[in-house]
Amino acid sequence: MKMKSQATMICCLMFFLSTECSHYRSKIHLKAGDKLQSPEGKPKTGRIQEKCHGPCISSSNCSRPCAKDFRGEIGFTCNQKKWQKSTETCTSLSVEKLFKDSTGASRLSVAAASIPLHILDFRAPENIENVAQGIRKNCPLDYACIIDVVKSSETTSGNIAFIVELLKNISTDLSDDVTREKMKSYSEVANHILDTAAISNWAFIPNKNASSDLLQSVNLFARHLHIHNKSENIVNELFIQTKGFHINHNTSEKSLHFSMSTNNTTEDILGMVQIPRQELRKLWPNAARAISIAFPTLGAILREAHLQNVSLPRPVNGLVLSVVLPEKLQEIVLTFEKINKSRNARAQCVGWHSKKRRWDEKACQMISDIKNEVKCRCNYTSTVMSFSILMSPKSMTDKVLDYITCIGLSVSILSLVLCLIIEATVWSRVVVTEISYMRHVCIVNIAVSLLTANVWFIIGSNFNTKAQDHNVCVAVIFFSHFFYLSLFFWMLFKALLIIYGILVIFRRMMKSRMMVIGFAIGYGCPLIIAVTTVAITEPKNGYMRLEACWLNWDNTKALLAFAIPALVIVAVNLIVVLVVAINTQRPSIGSSKSQDVAIIMRISKNVAILTPLLGLTWGFGIATLIEGTSLTFHIIFALLNAFQGFFILLFGTIMDHKIRDALRMRMSSLKGKSRAAENASLSPTNGSKLMNRQG
C-alpha cells in the first residue's frame, strides 16, 4: 500500500512538472544577442537576419524584431554607409521554460531516487519567482533539472546573457553547500556558452561586463566546493575543467595539470598550477583544500574595462586558470603553453582583477619565457583569482629596439649616401694602384649593398602580409635577402684582399681579373643562394613568414639561407682581423714603453676600423638567438648594426688619410678655380670688353 501511494505521488509530481505555468515571472534581466553560428559556420534558421532598409546616415541606429519564438530585438548601427549589427537581445529562454518539460522525465533530478519523500513537494502549483526557488523545488541536490533546457537552447547573444545571469543567481543564492554533483551541473551549463561556436555571439551582448560576471560567478561558486578525496578530477567538460586536492602544513609541493583544446589549434594547450613548499608551510596542520579551474576559450571572450594608455583588446595567449586557495596562501607559480607560438608572440603574465574588470600586470611576474612555455609567479588575493598570459607584441623592450633601429637606419642611410658622394668626388685621386682600386671598389659596393638592403628592409617592415599582395611580399623578401647577402660577400672579398696584400708581396694580380673575382663573389654567390632559396621553399608556401615579410623559420627554416652564410663569413673575417693584429709591427728588442703603447694603439685602431667594414658586429646576433638572452645584447646588436652605415662612413672613408688629403686638394682646387674666375671677371681687359659691348 505504501509503495502504491508513493508511485501515485511521483506520477502526480511528473504531471505537475509537465504543466505549463504561464504566470511565472523571472527575476533574470535579459541581456543581448548576435546571429547564431552553427559549428559549420552557417547561420541557423529561426531568426530574422534582414538589416535595416532606411537611409544609412553615419552613427544612426535602427532595430529589427527577432524571429518567432524569440523575444527582444536586433540593433544596427550605420558605419561607412552600411548597416552593421551592434547589439542583440533575442532570447528563447525564461525561468518558466527552465522548469517546464512536456515529458516530465528531466524534471526529476538524476539523484531523485535518493531524495527523501518529505523533500518532494506535492502541493498545488505555486508561482516560481526566481531560479533559486525553482531549483530548490525541483532539483535541490544536483541542479540537474535545468541542464537539458539550457543545452538544447541556441547560443544566441540573448540566451548567453540569460545563462550568465542564471549562473550569477545560482552563485549568489545557492552556493552555501556545493557538492561534486552541483559543480558538475553548474559547469555543464557554463560549458554550453563557452563553446567555440558561441564565441562570436558574445560581442553583441549589450552588457559588456557579461564575460567578467561569468568568471566571477564560477569562482564564487567554486569557493564553496567540498572535496572528499585527497585528489579529485571534479569537472572534465570540453571548455571548463575543475580539479582539487587536500593540502596542509606538511604537504610537499603540489601541482595541478590541465590539457585542453582551443578553437585555434587541434593540439591540446597545457597549463599547470603549482603551490610552492614555502607557501604550504604557512598552513595549519588541519587539512585545507586547493581548487583550480581551467578555461581554454574564456580568454577570447573576456572584455576589459577601458583603461587610458592601454590599447584594447589585449589578446590572451594561453589557458585562463582560476584558483581557490586558503587565505594564508598568497603566492603561486603557474605555467602556460602559448596558443600562438610565433617567435614574435612575447608573453606578459597577468591576473584578472574582478573589481577593476581588467588584466592586472602587477599581479604577476614572469619567471621564464622559453620556447613555447611561460612560467609566472603570481599573487593570489580575493580580487585576483584568475590568471593567464597576454600576447604582448610591443613590450617596452621592443619599443626601445624599434627606436634604436629607426634612428640608426636613418643615420645609416644618410651616411651611406654621403660615403658614395665622397668616393665619387675623390675617386681619380685615390685609385692609383690595383690594391687601392679594389679596396675602394669594395667600399663602394659594400655601401651600395647596405643602402639598398636598408631600403628594402624599410619597405618590408611596413608591409602588411594579410592586406597586401603575396607576390609583392615575396619580391621584397628576395631583394632584402639578396642585398644583405651581397653586403656580407663583399665584406668577405675585402677580407681576402687584405690577406692577399699581406701574404703576396712580389706577384700582383691583374686589375681586370680582380674585378671579375670580386663581382662573382660579391653578387654571383648571393644571387645563387637567393634564387635557390625561393625556388625550393616558395612552392611549399614556406618562403615567407605569416606575420612579416622576411624568410620563414617555423616551417622550412628558410632563414638558414641567410644565417649560415652570414655567420660563416663573420667567422672567416674574424680570423683575418686576428691575422692583421698579429702581423702589425712587433716591438723590437729593447724597445721603449712608449713604443709598446704606440703599437697597441695601432693594433686597436686597425681592429676598430676593420670590425664594421668586415661585418664583425653581426657576431652579436648569435647571442640574440639564444632564448633568455639579456636585453643588453639585443641593444648592443641593434646599435652596432643599425648604425653600420655611419661606421662605414667614419672608418672606411673619413679616417682614411688619403681620402682626407684628396678632399683637401679637391677643395683647394675648387677654391683656386673660384678665385681665378673672380679675378678674371674683375680684370681691366674684361672691363674694357664689357664697356665696348655696352657702347
XYZ file of C-alpha atoms in Angstrom:
695
model
C 0.000 0.000 0.000
C 2.834 2.320 0.902
C 4.644 1.584 -2.417
C 1.448 2.188 -4.364
C 0.834 5.558 -2.732
C 4.442 6.516 -3.327
C 4.140 5.685 -7.044
C 0.902 7.693 -7.218
C 2.590 10.698 -5.648
C 5.513 10.519 -8.116
C 3.076 10.373 -11.053
C 1.326 13.447 -9.684
C 4.654 15.192 -9.394
C 5.559 14.429 -13.023
C 2.158 15.735 -14.147
C 2.654 18.925 -12.183
C 6.121 19.464 -13.649
C 4.843 18.941 -17.191
C 2.082 21.533 -16.781
C 2.547 24.885 -18.488
C 2.632 27.687 -15.941
C 2.233 30.844 -17.957
C 2.021 33.038 -14.867
C 5.667 32.521 -13.802
C 7.807 35.668 -13.557
C 11.607 35.743 -13.911
C 13.966 37.815 -11.858
C 16.643 37.418 -14.529
C 17.306 40.549 -16.589
C 17.765 39.642 -20.234
C 20.895 40.973 -21.915
C 21.899 40.951 -25.701
C 22.429 38.873 -28.868
C 24.016 38.034 -32.236
C 23.245 35.855 -35.225
C 23.845 32.281 -34.269
C 26.614 30.350 -35.934
C 26.439 26.620 -36.168
C 29.654 24.586 -35.865
C 29.859 24.633 -39.649
C 29.774 28.420 -39.581
C 26.335 28.783 -41.221
C 23.550 30.821 -39.622
C 20.820 28.736 -38.069
C 17.275 29.353 -39.142
C 14.523 30.759 -36.981
C 15.802 34.292 -36.534
C 15.404 37.339 -38.755
C 18.665 38.326 -40.433
C 17.469 41.277 -42.568
C 19.169 44.585 -41.969
C 17.505 47.957 -41.778
C 16.110 49.350 -45.019
C 16.073 53.070 -44.146
C 18.696 55.642 -45.186
C 22.096 54.876 -43.648
C 23.433 58.073 -42.082
C 26.699 57.945 -40.144
C 26.259 56.943 -36.468
C 22.488 56.462 -36.867
C 20.789 53.428 -35.302
C 17.833 51.189 -36.060
C 16.395 47.938 -34.780
C 14.656 44.872 -36.161
C 12.390 42.426 -34.336
C 13.516 38.913 -33.518
C 12.026 35.907 -35.262
C 9.210 33.745 -33.968
C 9.791 32.090 -30.586
C 12.405 34.735 -29.676
C 11.881 37.838 -27.569
C 13.939 41.008 -27.921
C 15.397 42.881 -30.903
C 18.469 43.214 -33.104
C 20.188 46.620 -33.125
C 22.094 48.026 -36.108
C 24.457 50.998 -36.404
C 25.330 52.825 -39.623
C 29.078 52.534 -40.245
C 30.730 53.570 -43.522
C 27.320 53.825 -45.193
C 26.445 50.227 -44.281
C 24.149 48.848 -41.602
C 26.152 46.673 -39.230
C 24.774 44.694 -36.323
C 25.776 46.193 -32.961
C 23.566 44.520 -30.333
C 21.082 41.687 -29.992
C 18.726 40.695 -27.204
C 16.907 37.802 -28.886
C 16.300 35.071 -26.324
C 14.172 31.954 -26.173
C 14.930 31.104 -22.532
C 12.977 32.125 -19.463
C 12.505 30.976 -15.884
C 9.160 29.428 -16.941
C 10.860 27.348 -19.643
C 13.617 26.156 -17.303
C 11.112 24.399 -15.083
C 8.647 23.189 -17.715
C 9.082 19.956 -19.656
C 6.477 18.175 -21.791
C 7.810 14.727 -20.855
C 8.391 15.494 -17.208
C 11.239 12.980 -17.073
C 14.037 15.533 -16.858
C 12.176 17.411 -14.206
C 13.245 14.731 -11.789
C 16.772 15.034 -10.522
C 19.184 12.306 -11.532
C 19.526 11.824 -7.801
C 15.718 11.668 -7.246
C 15.859 8.059 -6.105
C 17.882 9.105 -3.090
C 15.696 12.116 -2.193
C 13.591 11.508 0.945
C 9.876 11.868 0.289
C 9.471 14.709 2.721
C 11.689 16.859 0.481
C 9.457 16.411 -2.544
C 6.647 18.958 -2.694
C 3.291 17.568 -3.913
C 1.187 20.536 -3.045
C -0.697 22.650 -5.552
C 1.465 24.555 -8.087
C 2.982 27.787 -6.807
C 4.487 30.736 -8.670
C 8.233 30.296 -9.153
C 9.529 33.825 -8.805
C 13.226 33.136 -9.407
C 15.730 30.476 -10.400
C 16.766 29.691 -6.834
C 13.176 28.904 -5.855
C 12.693 26.703 -8.921
C 15.874 24.716 -8.253
C 15.057 24.263 -4.580
C 11.650 22.844 -5.557
C 12.781 20.585 -8.400
C 16.432 19.522 -8.079
C 17.984 20.765 -4.849
C 20.693 18.094 -4.674
C 22.391 18.479 -8.048
C 20.715 21.299 -10.059
C 20.300 18.819 -12.940
C 16.768 19.930 -13.812
C 17.982 22.972 -15.771
C 20.674 21.238 -17.830
C 18.605 19.814 -20.706
C 16.713 23.049 -21.351
C 19.919 25.087 -21.374
C 21.902 22.676 -23.549
C 19.067 22.430 -26.092
C 18.893 26.221 -26.483
C 20.645 28.063 -29.279
C 23.679 30.046 -28.143
C 22.311 33.383 -29.263
C 23.587 36.543 -27.619
C 20.333 36.909 -25.699
C 20.436 33.326 -24.466
C 24.099 33.695 -23.478
C 23.229 36.786 -21.410
C 20.317 34.892 -19.809
C 22.567 31.945 -18.873
C 25.209 34.287 -17.409
C 22.532 35.807 -15.177
C 21.284 32.308 -14.349
C 24.755 31.230 -13.174
C 25.199 34.514 -11.335
C 21.943 33.944 -9.440
C 22.905 30.373 -8.548
C 26.325 31.515 -7.264
C 24.674 34.175 -5.139
C 21.685 32.243 -3.746
C 22.605 28.537 -3.892
C 26.321 28.296 -3.130
C 26.082 27.566 0.578
C 26.798 23.834 0.188
C 28.375 22.984 -3.185
C 28.824 19.272 -3.810
C 30.595 17.492 -6.659
C 27.225 16.876 -8.390
C 26.232 20.542 -8.168
C 29.594 21.649 -9.543
C 29.215 19.252 -12.486
C 25.748 20.555 -13.348
C 26.877 24.161 -12.935
C 29.866 23.535 -15.243
C 27.730 21.836 -17.890
C 25.623 24.997 -18.115
C 28.729 27.201 -18.301
C 30.318 24.892 -20.879
C 27.355 25.480 -23.212
C 28.124 29.228 -23.581
C 31.921 28.732 -23.592
C 31.726 26.594 -26.750
C 33.858 27.826 -29.643
C 30.687 28.163 -31.756
C 29.349 30.734 -29.284
C 32.436 32.966 -29.025
C 31.449 35.398 -31.788
C 27.999 35.925 -30.251
C 29.429 37.392 -27.045
C 30.412 40.575 -28.907
C 26.770 41.668 -29.350
C 25.677 41.448 -25.720
C 24.769 44.980 -24.553
C 26.115 44.285 -21.073
C 29.872 44.438 -21.688
C 30.534 43.008 -18.217
C 28.820 39.693 -19.008
C 32.088 37.776 -19.520
C 33.571 39.183 -16.313
C 30.367 38.290 -14.463
C 30.633 34.709 -15.723
C 34.204 34.309 -14.485
C 33.410 35.860 -11.123
C 30.320 33.663 -10.715
C 32.234 30.446 -11.431
C 34.996 31.455 -8.988
C 32.455 32.339 -6.309
C 30.619 29.036 -6.735
C 33.895 27.050 -6.607
C 34.830 28.729 -3.323
C 32.139 26.678 -1.578
C 33.003 23.360 -3.243
C 33.643 20.435 -0.879
C 36.357 17.895 -1.681
C 36.142 14.478 -0.052
C 39.119 12.608 -1.526
C 42.791 13.601 -1.406
C 42.779 14.465 -5.103
C 39.837 14.774 -7.469
C 39.080 15.457 -11.121
C 35.749 17.125 -10.467
C 34.718 18.517 -13.874
C 36.002 17.408 -17.256
C 33.986 19.318 -19.864
C 35.459 20.434 -23.184
C 35.625 24.106 -22.242
C 35.860 24.021 -18.461
C 37.793 21.654 -16.193
C 37.943 21.631 -12.396
C 40.447 19.798 -10.197
C 41.197 19.901 -6.496
C 43.107 18.292 -3.644
C 43.603 18.474 0.098
C 46.628 20.336 1.473
C 48.070 21.029 4.900
C 51.214 22.212 6.689
C 53.132 19.009 5.921
C 52.142 18.681 2.264
C 55.010 18.662 -0.226
C 54.872 20.942 -3.274
C 51.575 20.351 -5.092
C 50.628 20.902 -8.727
C 47.553 20.564 -10.934
C 47.956 19.803 -14.647
C 45.472 20.735 -17.385
C 45.365 19.815 -21.069
C 42.590 21.422 -23.131
C 41.812 22.222 -26.770
C 41.032 25.665 -28.186
C 39.415 26.746 -31.431
C 42.764 27.918 -32.849
C 44.591 24.604 -32.739
C 43.902 20.899 -32.997
C 46.527 20.143 -30.330
C 45.813 20.495 -26.636
C 47.161 23.516 -24.770
C 48.789 22.770 -21.428
C 48.596 24.628 -18.145
C 49.841 23.935 -14.645
C 49.226 25.394 -11.171
C 51.920 24.873 -8.516
C 51.813 25.740 -4.818
C 55.411 26.210 -3.571
C 56.533 24.366 -0.449
C 57.315 27.612 1.392
C 53.683 28.687 0.948
C 52.290 25.389 2.234
C 54.268 25.832 5.455
C 52.011 28.793 6.277
C 49.011 26.470 6.686
C 47.715 24.940 9.903
C 48.104 21.176 10.386
C 44.382 20.787 9.680
C 43.501 19.874 6.115
C 42.504 22.632 3.702
C 41.526 22.496 0.032
C 43.011 23.852 -3.174
C 40.844 24.066 -6.302
C 41.746 25.143 -9.824
C 39.537 25.742 -12.858
C 40.836 25.918 -16.434
C 39.151 27.685 -19.368
C 40.565 27.326 -22.914
C 38.137 29.746 -24.620
C 37.328 32.286 -21.908
C 40.365 34.389 -22.830
C 38.819 35.151 -26.215
C 35.585 36.263 -24.537
C 36.746 38.395 -21.590
C 36.127 42.102 -22.173
C 38.369 44.533 -20.321
C 37.117 47.807 -18.909
C 38.587 50.856 -20.644
C 41.986 51.946 -19.350
C 43.901 55.011 -20.514
C 47.220 54.462 -22.319
C 46.341 50.784 -22.889
C 45.249 49.580 -26.312
C 42.364 47.104 -26.102
C 41.722 44.307 -26.689
C 44.882 42.588 -25.460
C 44.771 39.011 -26.795
C 45.062 36.165 -24.288
C 47.633 33.591 -25.409
C 47.052 30.693 -23.017
C 44.549 28.990 -20.761
C 42.757 31.084 -18.160
C 43.484 29.398 -14.806
C 41.390 30.228 -11.739
C 42.431 29.111 -8.269
C 40.673 28.853 -4.906
C 43.126 28.666 -2.002
C 43.137 29.158 1.768
C 43.547 32.782 2.805
C 47.045 32.217 4.194
C 48.400 31.260 0.767
C 49.371 34.259 -1.343
C 51.931 33.137 -3.913
C 51.525 30.532 -6.647
C 53.528 29.505 -9.703
C 51.680 28.972 -12.991
C 52.940 27.505 -16.241
C 51.231 28.331 -19.546
C 51.741 26.900 -23.002
C 51.366 29.551 -25.701
C 48.467 29.248 -28.125
C 50.209 31.464 -30.688
C 53.704 30.006 -30.897
C 55.144 32.678 -33.189
C 58.575 33.955 -32.172
C 57.155 37.497 -32.070
C 54.407 36.475 -29.626
C 56.013 37.795 -26.464
C 54.198 36.930 -23.259
C 53.060 39.033 -20.322
C 51.921 37.370 -17.095
C 48.694 38.878 -15.730
C 45.919 38.343 -13.205
C 42.259 39.255 -13.676
C 41.163 41.961 -11.223
C 37.486 41.235 -10.584
C 36.669 44.737 -9.281
C 38.539 46.697 -11.958
C 37.392 44.165 -14.595
C 40.704 44.093 -16.430
C 44.024 42.274 -16.566
C 46.460 43.487 -13.920
C 50.170 43.272 -14.808
C 51.188 43.953 -11.197
C 49.608 40.697 -10.032
C 52.285 38.540 -11.681
C 55.964 38.429 -12.534
C 57.471 36.408 -15.347
C 59.945 33.741 -14.256
C 60.838 32.483 -17.731
C 59.697 32.569 -21.351
C 61.448 29.666 -23.050
C 60.283 28.427 -26.449
C 56.511 27.943 -26.152
C 56.279 27.764 -22.344
C 55.843 30.692 -19.962
C 56.255 30.415 -16.195
C 54.733 33.101 -13.941
C 54.851 33.863 -10.232
C 51.529 35.407 -9.190
C 49.950 36.845 -6.055
C 46.604 35.300 -5.130
C 44.014 37.558 -3.444
C 40.244 37.618 -3.059
C 40.005 40.042 -6.002
C 42.651 38.376 -8.203
C 41.827 34.661 -8.524
C 42.267 34.088 -12.276
C 45.492 34.245 -14.265
C 46.764 33.930 -17.820
C 49.326 35.311 -20.280
C 48.720 38.102 -22.765
C 50.281 38.271 -26.210
C 52.341 41.441 -25.937
C 53.993 42.063 -29.347
C 55.043 45.576 -28.337
C 56.713 45.453 -24.937
C 58.928 48.243 -23.609
C 61.929 46.238 -24.807
C 60.531 46.137 -28.346
C 59.870 49.886 -28.301
C 63.464 50.644 -27.240
C 64.821 48.410 -30.002
C 62.387 49.962 -32.504
C 63.586 53.479 -31.639
C 67.240 52.423 -31.971
C 66.552 50.735 -35.315
C 64.533 53.666 -36.686
C 67.091 56.323 -35.712
C 70.034 54.117 -36.666
C 68.659 53.300 -40.120
C 68.001 56.990 -40.832
C 71.547 57.962 -39.834
C 72.929 54.927 -41.673
C 71.165 55.746 -44.955
C 72.334 59.394 -44.874
C 75.879 58.269 -44.028
C 75.984 55.785 -46.914
C 74.745 58.398 -49.378
C 77.454 60.800 -48.125
C 80.036 57.998 -48.364
C 79.172 57.388 -52.041
C 79.312 61.140 -52.786
C 82.784 61.406 -51.195
C 84.039 58.332 -53.083
C 82.788 59.789 -56.367
C 84.477 63.112 -55.567
C 87.951 61.735 -54.770
C 87.895 58.605 -56.959
C 90.516 59.651 -59.509
C 92.978 60.734 -56.791
C 92.845 57.613 -54.561
C 92.732 54.651 -57.005
C 96.374 54.776 -58.076
C 97.285 51.078 -57.530
C 95.496 47.788 -58.115
C 95.069 47.167 -54.368
C 93.796 50.685 -53.636
C 91.496 50.481 -56.640
C 89.930 47.211 -55.460
C 89.795 48.488 -51.870
C 87.608 51.405 -52.918
C 85.569 49.176 -55.238
C 84.805 47.057 -52.154
C 83.843 50.068 -50.048
C 81.551 51.416 -52.791
C 79.811 48.058 -53.282
C 79.522 47.484 -49.522
C 77.868 50.905 -49.234
C 75.553 50.266 -52.211
C 74.539 46.804 -50.920
C 73.850 48.019 -47.388
C 71.994 51.119 -48.616
C 69.762 49.058 -50.927
C 69.217 46.370 -48.281
C 68.157 49.015 -45.743
C 65.651 50.469 -48.199
C 64.124 47.023 -48.819
C 64.113 46.382 -45.061
C 62.063 49.546 -44.502
C 59.631 48.517 -47.269
C 59.276 45.031 -45.770
C 58.762 46.264 -42.199
C 55.840 48.442 -43.322
C 54.256 45.728 -45.461
C 51.009 44.152 -44.222
C 51.192 40.472 -45.208
C 47.439 39.976 -44.687
C 46.130 43.022 -46.504
C 48.559 43.204 -49.433
C 49.652 41.025 -52.319
C 51.570 37.827 -51.558
C 53.778 38.120 -54.662
C 54.856 41.633 -53.696
C 55.918 40.347 -50.282
C 57.910 37.545 -51.933
C 59.702 40.139 -54.088
C 60.508 42.256 -51.015
C 61.957 39.218 -49.216
C 64.006 38.182 -52.249
C 65.676 41.562 -52.724
C 66.244 42.026 -48.988
C 67.832 38.571 -48.826
C 69.950 39.177 -51.918
C 71.356 42.583 -50.932
C 72.082 41.610 -47.321
C 73.966 38.577 -48.637
C 75.791 40.854 -51.134
C 76.871 43.020 -48.208
C 78.451 40.025 -46.473
C 80.096 38.599 -49.583
C 81.661 41.973 -50.467
C 82.953 42.106 -46.890
C 84.408 38.629 -47.449
C 86.109 39.784 -50.658
C 87.586 42.785 -48.805
C 88.980 40.414 -46.150
C 90.510 38.264 -48.900
C 92.118 41.393 -50.382
C 93.677 42.198 -47.008
C 95.130 38.667 -46.764
C 96.295 38.973 -50.372
C 98.071 42.246 -49.567
C 99.805 40.736 -46.528
C 100.867 37.390 -47.984
C 101.537 38.225 -51.653
C 104.217 40.909 -51.935
C 106.075 40.467 -55.216
C 103.451 38.990 -57.513
C 100.349 41.066 -58.194
C 97.111 40.020 -59.931
C 95.759 41.990 -62.870
C 93.057 44.529 -62.048
C 90.577 43.056 -64.561
C 90.910 39.591 -63.020
C 90.367 41.046 -59.543
C 87.196 42.776 -60.755
C 85.806 39.545 -62.199
C 86.518 37.629 -58.971
C 85.123 40.466 -56.858
C 81.789 40.708 -58.696
C 81.485 36.911 -58.911
C 81.860 36.659 -55.131
C 80.002 39.874 -54.261
C 76.907 39.391 -56.449
C 77.146 35.940 -58.035
C 77.162 33.863 -54.845
C 74.296 35.823 -53.213
C 72.219 35.521 -56.389
C 72.653 31.736 -56.455
C 71.700 31.386 -52.782
C 68.696 33.759 -53.025
C 67.301 32.138 -56.187
C 67.787 28.609 -54.829
C 66.030 29.515 -51.571
C 62.941 30.964 -53.230
C 62.789 28.147 -55.793
C 62.825 25.418 -53.117
C 60.606 26.943 -50.420
C 58.029 29.080 -52.269
C 56.198 26.151 -53.981
C 55.598 24.717 -50.470
C 54.371 28.105 -49.179
C 57.354 28.102 -46.845
C 59.338 31.079 -48.149
C 57.772 33.902 -46.121
C 56.537 34.279 -42.568
C 52.862 34.683 -41.818
C 53.368 37.798 -39.684
C 56.140 39.602 -41.599
C 57.884 39.946 -44.956
C 61.020 38.004 -44.112
C 62.409 34.495 -44.506
C 60.380 31.720 -42.867
C 61.734 29.893 -39.844
C 58.938 27.836 -38.312
C 58.105 25.615 -41.297
C 61.019 25.383 -43.737
C 63.918 27.070 -41.872
C 64.478 29.259 -44.962
C 66.185 31.800 -42.686
C 69.198 29.481 -42.554
C 69.923 30.524 -46.169
C 70.856 33.904 -44.728
C 72.121 32.998 -41.249
C 74.620 30.285 -42.251
C 76.477 32.275 -44.992
C 76.494 35.402 -42.808
C 77.888 33.653 -39.732
C 80.496 31.717 -41.753
C 81.710 34.972 -43.335
C 81.824 36.674 -39.923
C 83.967 33.779 -38.625
C 86.353 33.995 -41.616
C 86.639 37.772 -41.303
C 87.363 37.440 -37.575
C 90.340 35.213 -38.448
C 91.527 37.876 -40.920
C 91.351 40.564 -38.233
C 93.431 38.369 -35.905
C 95.999 37.855 -38.664
C 96.203 41.630 -39.205
C 96.648 42.211 -35.475
C 99.444 39.619 -35.291
C 101.228 40.995 -38.356
C 101.145 44.548 -37.078
C 104.704 45.709 -36.321
C 106.000 43.939 -33.242
C 108.192 45.675 -30.664
C 111.899 45.172 -31.279
C 114.328 44.062 -28.564
C 114.985 46.851 -26.127
C 112.032 48.943 -27.328
C 110.751 51.626 -25.024
C 107.475 51.548 -23.177
C 106.143 54.385 -25.336
C 106.809 52.304 -28.469
C 104.867 49.402 -26.961
C 101.937 51.704 -26.247
C 102.084 53.074 -29.812
C 101.966 49.540 -31.225
C 98.988 48.626 -29.039
C 97.218 51.784 -30.184
C 97.950 50.910 -33.830
C 96.575 47.375 -33.375
C 93.467 48.726 -31.653
C 92.936 51.225 -34.478
C 93.230 48.515 -37.128
C 90.750 46.281 -35.288
C 88.323 49.181 -34.776
C 88.465 50.091 -38.466
C 88.094 46.519 -39.731
C 85.308 45.452 -37.340
C 82.442 47.345 -39.059
C 83.966 47.044 -42.542
C 84.163 43.245 -42.244
C 80.782 42.853 -40.524
C 82.097 41.509 -37.215
C 79.334 43.433 -35.392
C 76.881 40.845 -36.721
C 78.535 38.319 -34.413
C 76.410 39.706 -31.583
C 73.420 38.289 -33.464
C 74.405 34.799 -32.271
C 73.771 35.830 -28.672
C 70.333 37.254 -29.518
C 69.223 33.915 -30.985
C 69.627 32.205 -27.596
C 66.430 32.097 -25.510
C 66.567 34.247 -22.372
C 69.451 36.408 -23.621
C 69.966 39.616 -21.650
C 68.453 42.803 -23.067
C 71.980 44.271 -23.144
C 72.999 42.008 -26.039
C 69.883 42.962 -28.012
C 70.591 46.680 -27.526
C 74.290 46.322 -28.459
C 73.384 44.316 -31.554
C 70.741 46.873 -32.577
C 73.112 49.834 -32.037
C 76.065 48.341 -33.917
C 74.094 47.137 -36.925
C 71.539 49.937 -37.225
C 74.442 52.438 -37.302
C 76.647 50.268 -39.540
C 76.346 52.763 -42.415
C 77.661 55.522 -40.162
C 80.596 53.326 -39.088
C 81.441 52.594 -42.736
C 81.488 56.341 -43.444
C 83.613 57.022 -40.358
C 86.158 54.175 -40.514
C 86.146 53.414 -44.227
C 86.122 56.968 -45.594
C 86.694 59.819 -43.151
C 89.518 58.130 -41.173
C 91.407 57.292 -44.388
C 94.143 59.979 -44.572
C 94.461 59.556 -48.361
C 90.777 60.401 -48.785
C 91.136 63.366 -46.426
C 94.161 64.620 -48.397
C 92.288 64.148 -51.668
C 89.324 66.079 -50.265
C 91.602 68.944 -49.193
C 93.192 69.035 -52.634
C 89.770 68.929 -54.229
C 88.539 71.778 -52.034
C 91.714 73.783 -52.701
C 91.313 73.220 -56.424
C 87.704 74.381 -56.310
C 88.695 77.454 -54.281
C 91.531 78.199 -56.754
C 89.187 77.970 -59.719
C 86.669 80.165 -57.948
C 89.291 82.846 -57.221
C 90.662 82.673 -60.762
C 87.176 83.127 -62.173
C 86.570 86.034 -59.807
C 89.890 87.716 -60.734
C 89.254 87.201 -64.401
C 85.853 88.872 -64.130
C 87.435 91.911 -62.409
C 90.498 92.312 -64.723
C 90.878 95.626 -66.819
C 90.759 93.712 -70.093
C 87.392 92.224 -69.269
C 86.231 95.642 -68.087
C 87.114 97.315 -71.438
C 85.453 94.490 -73.346
C 82.362 94.981 -71.282
C 82.362 98.731 -71.987
C 82.778 98.118 -75.734
C 79.776 95.735 -75.692
C 77.679 98.305 -73.908
C 78.779 101.001 -76.339
